[in-house]
mmCIF file of C-alpha atoms and ligand atoms in Angstrom:
data_model
loop_
_atom_site.group_PDB
_atom_site.id
_atom_site.type_symbol
_atom_site.label_atom_id
_atom_site.label_comp_id
_atom_site.label_asym_id
_atom_site.label_seq_id
_atom_site.Cartn_x
_atom_site.Cartn_y
_atom_site.Cartn_z
ATOM 1 C CA UNK A 17 0.692 6.336 17.440
ATOM 2 C CA UNK A 18 -2.677 5.471 19.383
ATOM 3 C CA UNK A 19 -2.767 2.622 21.769
ATOM 4 C CA UNK A 20 -5.548 1.531 19.176
ATOM 5 C CA UNK A 21 -3.355 0.957 16.343
ATOM 6 C CA UNK A 22 -3.274 -2.681 15.388
ATOM 7 C CA UNK A 23 -0.201 -4.299 15.606
ATOM 8 C CA UNK A 24 -0.600 -5.533 12.202
ATOM 9 C CA UNK A 25 0.727 -1.819 11.312
ATOM 10 C CA UNK A 26 2.978 -1.076 13.571
ATOM 11 C CA UNK A 27 5.971 -1.325 11.404
ATOM 12 C CA UNK A 28 4.485 0.035 8.421
ATOM 13 C CA UNK A 29 6.387 2.998 6.782
ATOM 14 C CA UNK A 30 3.974 4.872 4.587
ATOM 15 C CA UNK A 31 4.940 5.897 1.090
ATOM 16 C CA UNK A 32 6.356 9.967 0.859
ATOM 17 C CA UNK A 33 4.450 11.806 -1.799
ATOM 18 C CA UNK A 34 6.510 14.543 -3.356
ATOM 19 C CA UNK A 35 5.756 17.969 -2.000
ATOM 20 C CA UNK A 36 2.829 19.866 -2.981
ATOM 21 C CA UNK A 37 3.168 23.297 -1.320
ATOM 22 C CA UNK A 38 0.286 25.570 -0.969
ATOM 23 C CA UNK A 39 2.116 28.558 0.261
ATOM 24 C CA UNK A 40 4.110 30.098 -2.723
ATOM 25 C CA UNK A 41 3.796 29.430 -6.600
ATOM 26 C CA UNK A 42 7.103 27.114 -7.835
ATOM 27 C CA UNK A 43 7.711 25.967 -11.159
ATOM 28 C CA UNK A 44 6.456 22.849 -10.064
ATOM 29 C CA UNK A 45 8.850 19.788 -11.583
ATOM 30 C CA UNK A 46 8.675 17.397 -8.471
ATOM 31 C CA UNK A 47 5.731 14.740 -9.103
ATOM 32 C CA UNK A 48 5.830 14.192 -13.059
ATOM 33 C CA UNK A 49 2.452 15.976 -13.282
ATOM 34 C CA UNK A 50 1.561 17.357 -17.008
ATOM 35 C CA UNK A 51 2.114 21.214 -17.261
ATOM 36 C CA UNK A 52 -0.801 21.028 -19.569
ATOM 37 C CA UNK A 53 -4.329 21.406 -18.550
ATOM 38 C CA UNK A 54 -7.275 18.716 -19.575
ATOM 39 C CA UNK A 55 -8.879 19.230 -22.887
ATOM 40 C CA UNK A 56 -11.540 21.476 -23.106
ATOM 41 C CA UNK A 57 -14.450 18.762 -23.118
ATOM 42 C CA UNK A 58 -12.942 17.626 -19.829
ATOM 43 C CA UNK A 59 -14.188 20.733 -17.833
ATOM 44 C CA UNK A 60 -17.444 20.689 -19.679
ATOM 45 C CA UNK A 61 -18.005 17.139 -18.966
ATOM 46 C CA UNK A 62 -17.508 17.718 -15.341
ATOM 47 C CA UNK A 63 -19.745 20.615 -14.710
ATOM 48 C CA UNK A 64 -22.468 19.092 -16.403
ATOM 49 C CA UNK A 65 -21.882 15.611 -14.316
ATOM 50 C CA UNK A 66 -21.499 18.038 -11.015
ATOM 51 C CA UNK A 67 -25.329 17.992 -11.080
ATOM 52 C CA UNK A 68 -25.678 14.792 -10.629
ATOM 53 C CA UNK A 69 -23.614 14.229 -7.578
ATOM 54 C CA UNK A 70 -26.712 13.190 -5.405
ATOM 55 C CA UNK A 71 -26.557 9.846 -7.271
ATOM 56 C CA UNK A 72 -23.760 7.165 -6.478
ATOM 57 C CA UNK A 73 -21.584 6.703 -9.653
ATOM 58 C CA UNK A 74 -21.839 3.663 -12.146
ATOM 59 C CA UNK A 75 -19.454 0.895 -10.457
ATOM 60 C CA UNK A 76 -19.218 -0.853 -13.751
ATOM 61 C CA UNK A 77 -17.883 2.344 -15.446
ATOM 62 C CA UNK A 78 -19.393 1.181 -18.625
ATOM 63 C CA UNK A 79 -19.077 4.316 -20.772
ATOM 64 C CA UNK A 80 -15.718 4.741 -19.702
ATOM 65 C CA UNK A 81 -14.318 1.060 -20.354
ATOM 66 C CA UNK A 82 -16.189 1.414 -23.800
ATOM 67 C CA UNK A 83 -13.902 4.349 -24.513
ATOM 68 C CA UNK A 84 -10.693 2.681 -23.452
ATOM 69 C CA UNK A 85 -11.268 -0.752 -25.177
ATOM 70 C CA UNK A 86 -11.993 1.353 -28.358
ATOM 71 C CA UNK A 87 -8.631 3.232 -27.779
ATOM 72 C CA UNK A 88 -6.479 0.420 -26.860
ATOM 73 C CA UNK A 89 -8.237 -2.507 -29.034
ATOM 74 C CA UNK A 90 -9.369 -4.609 -26.351
ATOM 75 C CA UNK A 91 -12.765 -6.148 -24.711
ATOM 76 C CA UNK A 92 -14.188 -4.207 -22.056
ATOM 77 C CA UNK A 93 -14.233 -7.424 -19.866
ATOM 78 C CA UNK A 94 -10.298 -6.993 -20.285
ATOM 79 C CA UNK A 95 -10.144 -3.964 -18.250
ATOM 80 C CA UNK A 96 -10.471 -2.504 -14.737
ATOM 81 C CA UNK A 97 -10.452 1.110 -13.503
ATOM 82 C CA UNK A 98 -8.943 2.393 -10.608
ATOM 83 C CA UNK A 99 -8.779 5.574 -8.318
ATOM 84 C CA UNK A 100 -5.419 6.223 -9.703
ATOM 85 C CA UNK A 101 -3.025 3.179 -10.842
ATOM 86 C CA UNK A 102 -1.953 2.976 -7.397
ATOM 87 C CA UNK A 103 -5.267 1.430 -6.098
ATOM 88 C CA UNK A 104 -4.946 -1.068 -9.427
ATOM 89 C CA UNK A 105 -1.518 -2.283 -8.080
ATOM 90 C CA UNK A 106 -2.575 -2.568 -4.767
ATOM 91 C CA UNK A 107 -5.646 -4.450 -6.009
ATOM 92 C CA UNK A 108 -3.020 -6.634 -8.150
ATOM 93 C CA UNK A 109 -0.834 -7.126 -5.112
ATOM 94 C CA UNK A 110 -3.701 -8.386 -3.157
ATOM 95 C CA UNK A 111 -5.153 -10.617 -5.723
ATOM 96 C CA UNK A 112 -1.947 -12.117 -6.948
ATOM 97 C CA UNK A 113 0.692 -12.339 -4.363
ATOM 98 C CA UNK A 114 1.244 -14.055 -1.080
ATOM 99 C CA UNK A 115 3.396 -16.201 0.738
ATOM 100 C CA UNK A 116 3.383 -18.713 -2.079
ATOM 101 C CA UNK A 117 3.777 -15.920 -4.681
ATOM 102 C CA UNK A 118 6.255 -13.770 -3.258
ATOM 103 C CA UNK A 119 6.834 -10.410 -4.756
ATOM 104 C CA UNK A 120 10.097 -9.786 -6.728
ATOM 105 C CA UNK A 121 10.964 -6.034 -7.979
ATOM 106 C CA UNK A 122 13.789 -3.950 -8.693
ATOM 107 C CA UNK A 123 15.789 -2.135 -5.563
ATOM 108 C CA UNK A 124 15.187 1.260 -7.629
ATOM 109 C CA UNK A 125 11.971 1.546 -8.531
ATOM 110 C CA UNK A 126 8.324 3.182 -7.725
ATOM 111 C CA UNK A 127 8.469 3.765 -4.074
ATOM 112 C CA UNK A 128 4.794 2.588 -3.459
ATOM 113 C CA UNK A 129 5.606 -1.467 -4.380
ATOM 114 C CA UNK A 130 7.542 -1.874 -0.790
ATOM 115 C CA UNK A 131 4.383 -0.062 0.903
ATOM 116 C CA UNK A 132 1.726 -2.071 -0.903
ATOM 117 C CA UNK A 133 3.637 -5.436 -0.052
ATOM 118 C CA UNK A 134 4.222 -4.562 3.439
ATOM 119 C CA UNK A 135 0.295 -3.313 4.163
ATOM 120 C CA UNK A 136 -0.523 -6.625 2.706
ATOM 121 C CA UNK A 137 1.859 -8.639 4.537
ATOM 122 C CA UNK A 138 3.426 -10.116 1.246
ATOM 123 C CA UNK A 139 7.189 -10.907 1.560
ATOM 124 C CA UNK A 140 9.103 -9.345 -1.181
ATOM 125 C CA UNK A 141 12.430 -9.487 -2.811
ATOM 126 C CA UNK A 142 14.191 -6.504 -4.250
ATOM 127 C CA UNK A 143 16.528 -7.401 -6.981
ATOM 128 C CA UNK A 144 19.546 -4.791 -7.582
ATOM 129 C CA UNK A 145 19.424 -2.627 -10.727
ATOM 130 C CA UNK A 146 22.895 -2.728 -12.238
ATOM 131 C CA UNK A 147 25.624 -0.242 -11.768
ATOM 132 C CA UNK A 148 24.163 1.736 -14.764
ATOM 133 C CA UNK A 149 20.598 1.241 -13.404
ATOM 134 C CA UNK A 150 19.530 -0.957 -16.273
ATOM 135 C CA UNK A 151 17.385 -3.777 -15.663
ATOM 136 C CA UNK A 152 18.897 -7.300 -16.373
ATOM 137 C CA UNK A 153 15.916 -9.345 -17.537
ATOM 138 C CA UNK A 154 17.790 -12.727 -16.926
ATOM 139 C CA UNK A 155 17.450 -11.685 -13.197
ATOM 140 C CA UNK A 156 13.803 -12.155 -13.758
ATOM 141 C CA UNK A 157 13.457 -15.070 -15.931
ATOM 142 C CA UNK A 158 12.075 -18.294 -14.058
ATOM 143 C CA UNK A 159 12.391 -16.366 -10.577
ATOM 144 C CA UNK A 160 8.876 -17.902 -9.863
ATOM 145 C CA UNK A 161 7.489 -14.899 -7.882
ATOM 146 C CA UNK A 162 5.188 -12.293 -8.338
ATOM 147 C CA UNK A 163 6.989 -9.715 -10.977
ATOM 148 C CA UNK A 164 6.349 -6.142 -11.081
ATOM 149 C CA UNK A 165 8.161 -3.826 -13.404
ATOM 150 C CA UNK A 166 7.860 -0.480 -13.995
ATOM 151 C CA UNK A 167 8.660 0.117 -17.590
ATOM 152 C CA UNK A 168 9.729 2.938 -18.267
ATOM 153 C CA UNK A 169 11.535 2.747 -14.793
ATOM 154 C CA UNK A 170 11.142 5.544 -12.393
ATOM 155 C CA UNK A 171 12.866 7.224 -10.965
ATOM 156 C CA UNK A 172 15.717 6.494 -13.689
ATOM 157 C CA UNK A 173 13.287 7.091 -16.827
ATOM 158 C CA UNK A 174 15.021 3.853 -18.398
ATOM 159 C CA UNK A 175 12.932 1.785 -20.839
ATOM 160 C CA UNK A 176 13.253 -2.276 -21.388
ATOM 161 C CA UNK A 177 12.473 -3.419 -24.818
ATOM 162 C CA UNK A 178 9.262 -5.264 -25.265
ATOM 163 C CA UNK A 179 10.866 -8.525 -26.308
ATOM 164 C CA UNK A 180 12.646 -8.430 -22.622
ATOM 165 C CA UNK A 181 9.258 -7.978 -21.422
ATOM 166 C CA UNK A 182 7.999 -10.762 -22.889
ATOM 167 C CA UNK A 183 10.818 -12.945 -21.977
ATOM 168 C CA UNK A 184 10.218 -12.252 -18.340
ATOM 169 C CA UNK A 185 6.244 -13.403 -18.936
ATOM 170 C CA UNK A 186 6.724 -16.051 -20.844
ATOM 171 C CA UNK A 187 9.458 -17.681 -18.220
ATOM 172 C CA UNK A 188 7.049 -16.986 -15.027
ATOM 173 C CA UNK A 189 4.040 -18.773 -16.360
ATOM 174 C CA UNK A 190 2.948 -19.874 -12.865
ATOM 175 C CA UNK A 191 2.696 -16.072 -11.711
ATOM 176 C CA UNK A 192 1.327 -12.976 -12.745
ATOM 177 C CA UNK A 193 3.896 -10.203 -14.064
ATOM 178 C CA UNK A 194 2.348 -6.829 -13.370
ATOM 179 C CA UNK A 195 3.940 -4.362 -16.036
ATOM 180 C CA UNK A 196 3.259 -0.783 -14.450
ATOM 181 C CA UNK A 197 3.338 1.641 -17.640
ATOM 182 C CA UNK A 198 2.572 4.909 -16.084
ATOM 183 C CA UNK A 199 5.110 6.617 -18.405
ATOM 184 C CA UNK A 200 4.631 4.290 -21.537
ATOM 185 C CA UNK A 201 3.233 7.394 -23.525
ATOM 186 C CA UNK A 202 6.450 9.244 -23.769
ATOM 187 C CA UNK A 203 8.248 7.031 -26.098
ATOM 188 C CA UNK A 204 7.861 3.213 -24.934
ATOM 189 C CA UNK A 205 5.804 0.546 -26.415
ATOM 190 C CA UNK A 206 2.876 -1.095 -24.406
ATOM 191 C CA UNK A 207 2.801 -4.456 -23.346
ATOM 192 C CA UNK A 208 -0.773 -4.387 -24.256
ATOM 193 C CA UNK A 209 0.017 -6.265 -27.389
ATOM 194 C CA UNK A 210 1.155 -9.301 -25.649
ATOM 195 C CA UNK A 211 -2.147 -9.576 -23.729
ATOM 196 C CA UNK A 212 -3.660 -12.013 -26.318
ATOM 197 C CA UNK A 213 -0.702 -14.604 -25.941
ATOM 198 C CA UNK A 214 -0.026 -14.519 -21.836
ATOM 199 C CA UNK A 215 -3.006 -15.249 -19.531
ATOM 200 C CA UNK A 216 -0.415 -14.170 -16.590
ATOM 201 C CA UNK A 217 0.282 -10.654 -17.840
ATOM 202 C CA UNK A 218 -1.279 -7.738 -16.158
ATOM 203 C CA UNK A 219 -0.655 -4.055 -17.725
ATOM 204 C CA UNK A 220 -1.337 -1.265 -15.409
ATOM 205 C CA UNK A 221 -1.718 2.413 -16.522
ATOM 206 C CA UNK A 222 -2.610 5.695 -15.546
ATOM 207 C CA UNK A 223 -4.228 9.419 -16.671
ATOM 208 C CA UNK A 224 -2.211 10.968 -13.949
ATOM 209 C CA UNK A 225 0.714 12.014 -16.279
ATOM 210 C CA UNK A 226 0.087 11.776 -20.143
ATOM 211 C CA UNK A 227 -3.595 12.562 -19.802
ATOM 212 C CA UNK A 228 -3.117 15.500 -17.433
ATOM 213 C CA UNK A 229 -5.218 14.311 -14.480
ATOM 214 C CA UNK A 230 -3.382 13.552 -11.562
ATOM 215 C CA UNK A 231 -5.811 15.569 -9.455
ATOM 216 C CA UNK A 232 -8.842 13.355 -10.813
ATOM 217 C CA UNK A 233 -7.317 9.695 -9.737
ATOM 218 C CA UNK A 234 -7.871 7.450 -12.800
ATOM 219 C CA UNK A 235 -5.935 4.444 -13.337
ATOM 220 C CA UNK A 236 -6.626 1.176 -15.269
ATOM 221 C CA UNK A 237 -5.519 -2.272 -15.477
ATOM 222 C CA UNK A 238 -5.564 -4.732 -18.777
ATOM 223 C CA UNK A 239 -5.466 -8.363 -18.565
ATOM 224 C CA UNK A 240 -7.371 -11.531 -19.458
ATOM 225 C CA UNK A 241 -10.900 -11.629 -18.439
ATOM 226 C CA UNK A 242 -10.106 -13.935 -15.487
ATOM 227 C CA UNK A 243 -7.173 -11.877 -14.138
ATOM 228 C CA UNK A 244 -9.907 -8.619 -14.295
ATOM 229 C CA UNK A 245 -12.382 -10.612 -12.850
ATOM 230 C CA UNK A 246 -10.071 -11.750 -9.635
ATOM 231 C CA UNK A 247 -9.392 -7.789 -9.374
ATOM 232 C CA UNK A 248 -12.982 -6.855 -9.328
ATOM 233 C CA UNK A 249 -13.900 -9.226 -6.826
ATOM 234 C CA UNK A 250 -11.447 -7.151 -4.682
ATOM 235 C CA UNK A 251 -12.696 -3.786 -5.781
ATOM 236 C CA UNK A 252 -16.378 -4.984 -5.099
ATOM 237 C CA UNK A 253 -14.982 -6.044 -1.678
ATOM 238 C CA UNK A 254 -13.466 -2.951 -0.788
ATOM 239 C CA UNK A 255 -15.061 -0.066 -2.843
ATOM 240 C CA UNK A 256 -17.233 -0.372 -5.710
ATOM 241 C CA UNK A 257 -17.694 3.095 -6.029
ATOM 242 C CA UNK A 258 -14.080 3.857 -6.467
ATOM 243 C CA UNK A 259 -14.365 5.734 -9.645
ATOM 244 C CA UNK A 260 -16.673 9.010 -8.526
ATOM 245 C CA UNK A 261 -18.824 10.507 -11.308
ATOM 246 C CA UNK A 262 -16.587 13.428 -11.701
ATOM 247 C CA UNK A 263 -13.940 11.528 -12.843
ATOM 248 C CA UNK A 264 -15.572 8.945 -14.655
ATOM 249 C CA UNK A 265 -17.129 11.803 -16.676
ATOM 250 C CA UNK A 266 -13.759 13.558 -17.081
ATOM 251 C CA UNK A 267 -12.264 9.982 -18.149
ATOM 252 C CA UNK A 268 -14.884 9.604 -21.026
ATOM 253 C CA UNK A 269 -14.220 13.079 -22.121
ATOM 254 C CA UNK A 270 -10.423 12.768 -22.193
ATOM 255 C CA UNK A 271 -10.824 9.718 -24.463
ATOM 256 C CA UNK A 272 -13.074 11.284 -27.019
ATOM 257 C CA UNK A 273 -10.150 13.990 -27.405
ATOM 258 C CA UNK A 274 -7.292 11.365 -27.173
ATOM 259 C CA UNK A 275 -5.386 13.201 -30.148
ATOM 260 C CA UNK A 276 -4.793 16.437 -27.780
ATOM 261 C CA UNK A 277 -2.755 14.350 -25.242
ATOM 262 C CA UNK A 278 -1.235 12.575 -27.578
ATOM 263 C CA UNK A 279 0.138 15.890 -29.258
ATOM 264 C CA UNK A 280 1.130 17.035 -25.522
ATOM 265 C CA UNK A 281 3.221 13.612 -25.363
ATOM 266 C CA UNK A 282 5.041 14.907 -28.567
ATOM 267 C CA UNK A 283 5.722 18.656 -26.977
ATOM 268 C CA UNK A 284 6.979 16.576 -23.856
ATOM 269 C CA UNK A 285 9.211 14.491 -25.729
ATOM 270 C CA UNK A 286 10.549 17.594 -27.643
ATOM 271 C CA UNK A 287 11.408 19.603 -24.457
ATOM 272 C CA UNK A 288 13.125 16.502 -23.105
ATOM 273 C CA UNK A 289 15.467 16.119 -25.808
ATOM 274 C CA UNK A 290 16.209 19.833 -25.393
ATOM 275 C CA UNK A 291 16.557 19.597 -21.533
ATOM 276 C CA UNK A 292 18.850 16.472 -21.669
ATOM 277 C CA UNK A 293 21.240 18.491 -24.207
ATOM 278 C CA UNK A 294 21.421 21.504 -22.133
ATOM 279 C CA UNK A 295 21.853 19.858 -19.094
ATOM 280 C CA UNK A 296 24.839 17.239 -20.614
ATOM 281 C CA UNK A 297 26.366 20.262 -22.050
ATOM 282 C CA UNK A 298 26.660 21.725 -18.443
ATOM 283 C CA UNK A 299 28.593 18.346 -17.664
ATOM 284 C CA UNK A 300 25.627 16.575 -16.316
ATOM 285 C CA UNK A 301 25.235 12.761 -16.578
ATOM 286 C CA UNK A 302 21.470 12.455 -17.719
ATOM 287 C CA UNK A 303 20.231 8.648 -18.138
ATOM 288 C CA UNK A 304 18.275 8.057 -21.548
ATOM 289 C CA UNK A 305 14.735 8.883 -20.297
ATOM 290 C CA UNK A 306 11.520 7.643 -22.160
ATOM 291 C CA UNK A 307 9.270 9.342 -19.681
ATOM 292 C CA UNK A 308 8.142 12.813 -18.691
ATOM 293 C CA UNK A 309 11.059 13.448 -16.487
ATOM 294 C CA UNK A 310 15.000 13.231 -16.405
ATOM 295 C CA UNK A 311 17.208 11.782 -13.789
ATOM 296 C CA UNK A 312 20.321 13.675 -13.656
ATOM 297 C CA UNK A 313 23.674 14.287 -11.616
ATOM 298 C CA UNK A 314 25.761 17.148 -11.217
ATOM 299 C CA UNK A 315 29.652 17.149 -11.971
ATOM 300 C CA UNK A 316 29.992 19.531 -9.230
ATOM 301 C CA UNK A 317 26.698 19.806 -6.706
ATOM 302 C CA UNK A 318 25.316 17.063 -4.377
ATOM 303 C CA UNK A 319 21.742 16.386 -5.550
ATOM 304 C CA UNK A 320 20.567 17.407 -2.329
ATOM 305 C CA UNK A 321 22.258 20.885 -2.437
ATOM 306 C CA UNK A 322 21.012 21.289 -6.128
ATOM 307 C CA UNK A 323 17.436 20.538 -4.860
ATOM 308 C CA UNK A 324 17.655 23.260 -1.955
ATOM 309 C CA UNK A 325 19.072 25.879 -4.081
ATOM 310 C CA UNK A 326 16.529 25.174 -6.793
ATOM 311 C CA UNK A 327 13.668 25.506 -4.393
ATOM 312 C CA UNK A 328 15.136 28.650 -2.982
ATOM 313 C CA UNK A 329 14.917 30.217 -6.476
ATOM 314 C CA UNK A 330 11.233 28.870 -6.969
ATOM 315 C CA UNK A 331 11.852 25.708 -8.768
ATOM 316 C CA UNK A 332 10.938 22.556 -7.120
ATOM 317 C CA UNK A 333 12.509 18.964 -8.179
ATOM 318 C CA UNK A 334 12.728 15.422 -6.497
ATOM 319 C CA UNK A 335 15.667 14.489 -4.397
ATOM 320 C CA UNK A 336 15.715 10.903 -2.874
ATOM 321 C CA UNK A 337 17.553 10.601 -0.004
ATOM 322 C CA UNK A 338 18.746 7.018 -0.724
ATOM 323 C CA UNK A 339 22.008 5.020 -1.614
ATOM 324 C CA UNK A 340 22.844 5.160 -5.440
ATOM 325 C CA UNK A 341 20.282 8.074 -5.902
ATOM 326 C CA UNK A 342 21.524 10.543 -3.359
ATOM 327 C CA UNK A 343 23.816 12.659 -5.931
ATOM 328 C CA UNK A 344 20.755 12.653 -8.726
ATOM 329 C CA UNK A 345 17.631 14.843 -8.854
ATOM 330 C CA UNK A 346 14.658 13.695 -10.807
ATOM 331 C CA UNK A 347 13.140 16.576 -12.737
ATOM 332 C CA UNK A 348 9.961 16.630 -14.605
ATOM 333 C CA UNK A 349 9.745 17.954 -18.026
ATOM 334 C CA UNK A 350 7.324 21.018 -18.323
ATOM 335 C CA UNK A 351 6.921 23.355 -20.965
ATOM 336 C CA UNK A 352 9.756 24.829 -23.054
ATOM 337 C CA UNK A 353 9.516 28.310 -21.172
ATOM 338 C CA UNK A 354 9.964 26.015 -17.683
ATOM 339 C CA UNK A 355 12.643 24.047 -18.892
ATOM 340 C CA UNK A 356 14.468 27.490 -20.071
ATOM 341 C CA UNK A 357 14.271 28.728 -16.696
ATOM 342 C CA UNK A 358 15.220 25.682 -14.958
ATOM 343 C CA UNK A 359 18.301 25.687 -17.196
ATOM 344 C CA UNK A 360 19.201 29.263 -16.680
ATOM 345 C CA UNK A 361 18.759 28.680 -13.101
ATOM 346 C CA UNK A 362 21.126 25.760 -13.057
ATOM 347 C CA UNK A 363 23.675 27.669 -14.729
ATOM 348 C CA UNK A 364 24.001 30.357 -12.235
ATOM 349 C CA UNK A 365 23.827 27.944 -9.296
ATOM 350 C CA UNK A 366 26.661 25.884 -10.716
ATOM 351 C CA UNK A 367 28.421 29.116 -11.829
ATOM 352 C CA UNK A 368 28.325 30.286 -8.374
ATOM 353 C CA UNK A 369 29.361 26.942 -6.813
ATOM 354 C CA UNK A 370 32.370 26.700 -9.471
ATOM 355 C CA UNK A 371 35.819 25.850 -7.466
HETATM 356 C C1 PLP B 415 2.939 8.337 -11.124
HETATM 357 C C2 PLP B 415 3.026 6.782 -11.033
HETATM 358 C C3 PLP B 415 2.132 6.125 -10.531
HETATM 359 C C4 PLP B 415 0.664 5.912 -10.123
HETATM 360 O O1 PLP B 415 -0.050 7.239 -10.528
HETATM 361 P P1 PLP B 415 -1.334 7.272 -10.171
HETATM 362 O O2 PLP B 415 -1.671 8.649 -9.732
HETATM 363 O O3 PLP B 415 -1.787 6.875 -8.730
HETATM 364 O O4 PLP B 415 -1.969 6.660 -11.192
HETATM 365 C C5 PLP B 415 2.261 4.633 -10.669
HETATM 366 N N1 PLP B 415 3.471 4.023 -10.971
HETATM 367 C C6 PLP B 415 4.520 4.873 -11.199
HETATM 368 C C7 PLP B 415 5.801 4.154 -11.657
HETATM 369 C C8 PLP B 415 4.385 6.073 -11.154
HETATM 370 O O5 PLP B 415 5.267 6.779 -11.447
#
């Protein structure tokens, strides 16, 4: 730390992104990216747009929000676009949480929530998940806090039914409830249908997972026009050009080929079912996932050890060195071929470590 670094941030623990190794080609199952490239129209749109990079991007993302409005059945003024959903989440924390509206989220959930809380100096409470990693909605009813729920959750993959989300939104009328739906396209039901009825609901989503665009950085927030206007106040106070021209064009093109992405989600869901079945046959405990990853625990080998042995053999998965998570690995669902290689490799590793 330099002697110039503000004391305000001296105790900040930054987020640790998953490894992105550049030295070797791995089967990359560690950061929940899509194994499929963006749809064909995306490359064309980006190529054409690259000739206009001397001009600033459109801060209102008019075309992109119109496309989103059509796909999701909303008014464009109910939509804000962000540089990844991480940026939308950060804006939402800045806008809707403070000393009077502290944050509440699960003890096991997306690792960025405590970081965004700290960087914005917002007090937060971590509410423990149950022993089986499920979330008890009763813990959030009437908490009088700004609630953040990843649904489905990460890294567990577990999904909370929409009626439970609704109960939490309904019973915290004086706070915003933020539902982070990064994985909803892999088998969940979106809370977007509740927006008509609840002015305190903010739904956040991303193009990073189901739409194969993690590298483009494109996320979104849906809410009442007033909530979205608040988020725009912060966006225009930090970076109105948060969506660059290439990403804007890529997003518009992707929405025109939305069926391609929804078909890919079906393939991921099939591969997830296959992988879950195979891992369970090997004795693994695998949580019921509604995401593009599975969270799995080996009966005979520790999470860290399995992670290291897979890495040696060219497969990257994610291991969290944290209480309650240590014995597990989070494994992204890739193509069928990648999953077959994973299962073969895990079989070899566990055979070799049999007592
Ligand atoms: C991946 C992820 C995000 C954010 O992704 P962006 O790439 O910033 O859009 C947000 N929430 C959860 C739970 C995630 O897993």
